[in-house]
Coordinates of C-alpha atoms in Angstrom, one line a residue:
P1 CA -75.6 -128.5 28.8
K2 CA -72.9 -126.5 30.8
P3 CA -72.3 -123.6 28.2
F4 CA -76.2 -122.9 28.0
F5 CA -76.1 -122.7 31.8
I6 CA -73.2 -120.2 31.7
V7 CA -75.2 -117.9 29.5
F8 CA -78.3 -117.7 31.6
S9 CA -76.2 -117.6 34.9
L10 CA -74.5 -114.4 33.9
I11 CA -77.7 -112.9 32.4
F12 CA -79.8 -113.5 35.6
V13 CA -77.1 -112.8 38.1
L14 CA -76.8 -109.2 36.8
S15 CA -80.6 -108.5 36.3
G16 CA -82.4 -105.7 38.2
H17 CA -79.7 -103.3 37.9
T18 CA -79.9 -99.8 36.6
L19 CA -79.3 -98.9 33.0
F20 CA -77.0 -96.3 31.8
A21 CA -76.4 -93.9 28.9
Q22 CA -73.9 -95.2 26.3
Q23 CA -72.0 -94.1 23.2
E24 CA -72.8 -97.5 21.2
P25 CA -75.4 -98.1 18.7
M26 CA -78.0 -100.6 19.8
F27 CA -79.6 -103.5 17.6
T28 CA -82.5 -105.6 18.7
Q29 CA -81.2 -108.9 17.0
F30 CA -77.5 -108.3 18.1
S31 CA -76.7 -112.0 17.4
N32 CA -77.4 -111.6 13.8
N33 CA -74.7 -108.5 13.7
I34 CA -71.9 -109.6 16.1
Q35 CA -69.4 -107.9 13.7
A36 CA -71.0 -104.6 14.5
F37 CA -69.6 -104.5 18.0
N38 CA -66.8 -107.4 18.0
P39 CA -64.1 -107.2 15.3
A40 CA -62.8 -110.6 16.3
F41 CA -66.1 -112.3 15.2
I42 CA -65.4 -115.1 12.7
N43 CA -67.5 -117.8 11.1
P44 CA -65.0 -120.7 9.9
N45 CA -67.6 -122.4 7.8
D46 CA -68.6 -119.4 5.7
E47 CA -66.2 -118.2 3.0
K48 CA -68.9 -116.5 1.0
H49 CA -69.0 -112.7 0.3
N50 CA -71.2 -111.3 3.3
L51 CA -73.0 -108.0 2.9
T52 CA -75.2 -106.7 5.6
L53 CA -77.8 -103.9 5.9
L54 CA -79.8 -103.2 9.2
V55 CA -82.1 -100.2 9.7
R56 CA -83.4 -99.7 13.1
N57 CA -86.3 -97.3 14.1
Q58 CA -87.2 -97.2 17.7
W59 CA -90.3 -95.3 19.2
T60 CA -91.7 -94.4 15.7
G61 CA -93.6 -91.3 15.7
F62 CA -91.6 -89.5 18.5
E63 CA -89.6 -86.5 17.7
G64 CA -86.0 -87.4 18.1
A65 CA -86.5 -90.9 18.3
P66 CA -83.4 -93.1 18.1
V67 CA -82.5 -94.3 14.3
T68 CA -79.5 -96.3 13.3
Q69 CA -78.3 -97.6 9.8
F70 CA -75.7 -100.2 9.7
L71 CA -73.8 -101.4 6.2
S72 CA -70.9 -103.9 6.4
Y73 CA -69.1 -106.2 4.0
H74 CA -66.7 -108.9 5.2
R75 CA -65.3 -112.2 3.8
F76 CA -63.6 -115.0 5.8
V77 CA -60.7 -116.8 3.9
K78 CA -59.9 -120.1 5.4
K79 CA -56.4 -120.5 3.7
F80 CA -55.3 -117.6 5.8
R81 CA -57.4 -118.1 8.9
S82 CA -58.5 -114.4 8.4
M83 CA -61.7 -112.1 7.9
A84 CA -61.5 -108.8 6.8
G85 CA -64.3 -106.1 6.2
V86 CA -65.6 -102.5 6.2
S87 CA -68.5 -101.2 8.0
L88 CA -70.3 -97.8 7.9
V89 CA -72.6 -96.7 10.7
N90 CA -75.2 -93.8 11.1
D91 CA -76.6 -93.5 14.7
K92 CA -78.9 -90.7 15.8
A93 CA -80.9 -90.1 19.1
G94 CA -82.4 -86.9 19.9
A95 CA -79.9 -84.1 19.2
L96 CA -76.9 -86.4 19.4
G97 CA -75.5 -88.1 16.2
F98 CA -72.5 -90.3 15.4
K99 CA -71.1 -91.5 11.9
L100 CA -68.6 -94.2 11.9
I101 CA -66.2 -95.6 9.0
N102 CA -64.5 -98.7 9.9
L103 CA -62.0 -101.3 8.8
F104 CA -61.9 -104.6 10.9
Y105 CA -59.7 -107.7 10.8
S106 CA -59.7 -110.9 12.7
Y107 CA -57.3 -113.9 12.9
Q108 CA -58.1 -117.4 14.2
F109 CA -56.2 -120.0 16.1
V110 CA -57.6 -123.3 15.2
F111 CA -57.2 -126.1 18.2
S112 CA -59.7 -128.6 16.4
D113 CA -62.6 -128.0 13.9
K114 CA -65.0 -127.2 16.9
N115 CA -62.7 -125.4 19.0
I116 CA -61.4 -122.0 17.7
F117 CA -60.2 -118.8 19.3
A118 CA -59.9 -115.5 17.5
L119 CA -58.4 -111.9 18.0
G120 CA -59.7 -109.0 16.2
L121 CA -59.0 -105.2 15.6
Q122 CA -61.0 -102.4 14.3
T123 CA -59.8 -99.0 13.4
G124 CA -61.7 -96.0 11.8
I125 CA -62.9 -92.7 12.1
L126 CA -65.8 -91.3 14.2
N127 CA -67.9 -88.2 13.7
A128 CA -69.9 -86.9 16.6
R129 CA -72.4 -84.3 16.2
I130 CA -74.7 -82.2 18.2
Y131 CA -77.7 -80.7 16.6
N132 CA -78.4 -77.5 18.5
S133 CA -81.5 -76.7 16.6
Q134 CA -83.1 -79.8 18.3
I135 CA -82.5 -78.9 21.8
Q136 CA -85.3 -77.0 23.5
T137 CA -84.4 -74.7 26.5
T138 CA -86.7 -72.5 28.9
D139 CA -84.5 -69.3 27.7
P140 CA -85.0 -69.0 23.9
G141 CA -81.8 -66.7 23.9
D142 CA -79.5 -69.3 25.6
P143 CA -76.1 -68.9 23.9
A144 CA -75.4 -72.6 24.6
T145 CA -78.2 -73.7 22.2
T146 CA -77.7 -71.9 18.9
S147 CA -79.0 -73.1 15.5
A148 CA -75.6 -74.3 14.7
T149 CA -74.5 -77.7 14.5
L150 CA -71.5 -79.0 16.6
S151 CA -69.3 -81.4 14.8
R152 CA -65.9 -83.1 15.5
W153 CA -63.9 -86.2 13.6
T154 CA -61.6 -88.3 15.7
G155 CA -59.9 -91.6 15.4
D156 CA -61.2 -94.6 16.9
I157 CA -60.0 -98.2 17.8
N158 CA -62.0 -101.4 19.0
F159 CA -60.3 -104.7 20.2
G160 CA -62.2 -108.0 20.5
I161 CA -61.6 -111.8 21.4
F162 CA -64.0 -114.5 20.1
Y163 CA -64.3 -118.1 21.0
L164 CA -66.2 -120.9 19.5
Y165 CA -66.8 -124.5 20.9
K166 CA -69.5 -126.9 19.0
N167 CA -72.6 -124.9 19.5
F168 CA -71.3 -122.4 22.1
R169 CA -69.7 -118.9 21.1
T170 CA -68.7 -116.1 23.3
G171 CA -66.6 -112.9 23.1
L172 CA -65.3 -109.8 24.5
S173 CA -64.9 -106.4 22.9
I174 CA -63.8 -103.0 24.0
P175 CA -65.1 -100.1 21.8
H176 CA -63.3 -96.7 22.1
L177 CA -60.1 -98.5 23.4
F178 CA -58.1 -95.3 24.0
S179 CA -60.3 -92.8 25.8
G180 CA -60.1 -89.4 24.0
K181 CA -61.3 -85.9 24.4
M182 CA -63.4 -84.2 21.8
Y183 CA -64.1 -80.4 21.4
L184 CA -67.1 -80.0 19.4
Q185 CA -66.9 -76.4 18.0
E186 CA -69.1 -73.8 16.1
E187 CA -67.8 -71.2 13.8
N188 CA -68.2 -68.7 16.4
N189 CA -65.7 -70.5 18.7
M190 CA -68.4 -71.7 20.9
G191 CA -68.4 -75.3 21.8
L192 CA -68.7 -78.2 24.1
K193 CA -66.2 -80.6 25.6
S194 CA -66.9 -84.3 25.3
R195 CA -65.0 -87.6 25.6
L196 CA -65.1 -91.2 24.1
I197 CA -65.2 -93.6 27.1
P198 CA -64.2 -97.3 26.7
H199 CA -66.9 -99.6 26.8
G200 CA -67.1 -103.4 27.5
L201 CA -69.3 -105.7 25.6
F202 CA -69.6 -109.3 26.7
F203 CA -71.5 -111.8 24.4
S204 CA -72.6 -115.4 24.7
E205 CA -74.8 -117.6 22.7
Y206 CA -75.9 -121.1 22.7
K207 CA -77.4 -123.2 20.1
Y208 CA -79.7 -126.0 21.0
R209 CA -80.9 -128.6 18.1
F210 CA -84.0 -130.4 18.7
N211 CA -83.6 -132.4 15.4
S212 CA -82.4 -131.7 12.1
D213 CA -85.1 -129.3 11.1
Y214 CA -85.5 -127.2 14.3
S215 CA -83.0 -125.4 16.5
L216 CA -83.1 -122.8 19.1
K217 CA -80.5 -120.1 19.7
T218 CA -80.4 -118.1 22.9
A219 CA -77.9 -115.2 23.2
G220 CA -77.2 -112.5 26.0
L221 CA -75.2 -109.2 25.7
I222 CA -73.9 -107.4 28.7
K223 CA -72.4 -103.9 28.3
F224 CA -70.1 -102.3 30.9
I225 CA -69.3 -98.7 31.1
K226 CA -67.7 -96.7 34.1
G227 CA -68.7 -99.4 36.8
D228 CA -72.4 -99.6 35.3
Y229 CA -74.0 -102.1 33.0
Q230 CA -76.9 -103.1 31.1
W231 CA -77.9 -106.5 29.7
E232 CA -80.1 -107.8 26.7
I233 CA -81.2 -111.3 25.8
N234 CA -82.9 -112.7 22.8
S235 CA -83.9 -116.0 21.2
K236 CA -84.4 -117.3 17.7
I237 CA -86.0 -120.4 16.5
T238 CA -84.9 -121.8 13.1
V239 CA -87.2 -124.2 11.2
F240 CA -85.9 -126.2 8.3
N241 CA -82.8 -124.1 8.1
K242 CA -84.6 -121.4 6.1
F243 CA -87.1 -119.7 8.3
I244 CA -86.1 -117.6 11.5
T245 CA -88.5 -116.2 14.1
G246 CA -87.5 -114.7 17.4
I247 CA -88.0 -112.1 20.3

């Protein structure tokens, strides 16, 4: 099918490129948690209350290994063609940590039951932290790495679009829509200048049904930032509409 070809074409054309540092939390099964990075995500067939909790521990056993917790609630109301929700994120990798509290809303434009376009907006507050006590330097007396924790709260906005057509869905979101400077400061007025940088996240997924009991979903996520990018891919097999396994 053509949408299936588009997903893999985009992924393989961009393969083999360098990776980059980013300011967004990472999730292995990102297709299960689209609302974490695209506020326009919408499921027009699900009007239930949805509560999601994800915990990610990477490189377990290594000091400073990345750890992410994500908690969200959302509900789609078909009568108003809208979805609204709230999310909490705690992300820490090494000496750098982020905490986010967000409200998100999306509105859908229905062309047909299987042809839907949606716009979404997310707004919230972000707390950036640098744990100086976890930074090791060759000079123990280096004033740039005291035992204090640098911290700063700032506003944040995320915009997204999302499109569904039969078994194909895709979307684009821009976290940190407006680039903003942050000055993380200690009590002794020493600090560090930082900046939130807009990202671009492009997502595509296609669902292929073998029969009424078995289906395969393959998804790709491409992340852009300042002229560089990285990509991810995962696949899931659903059995009897109850059991899911994937990579």
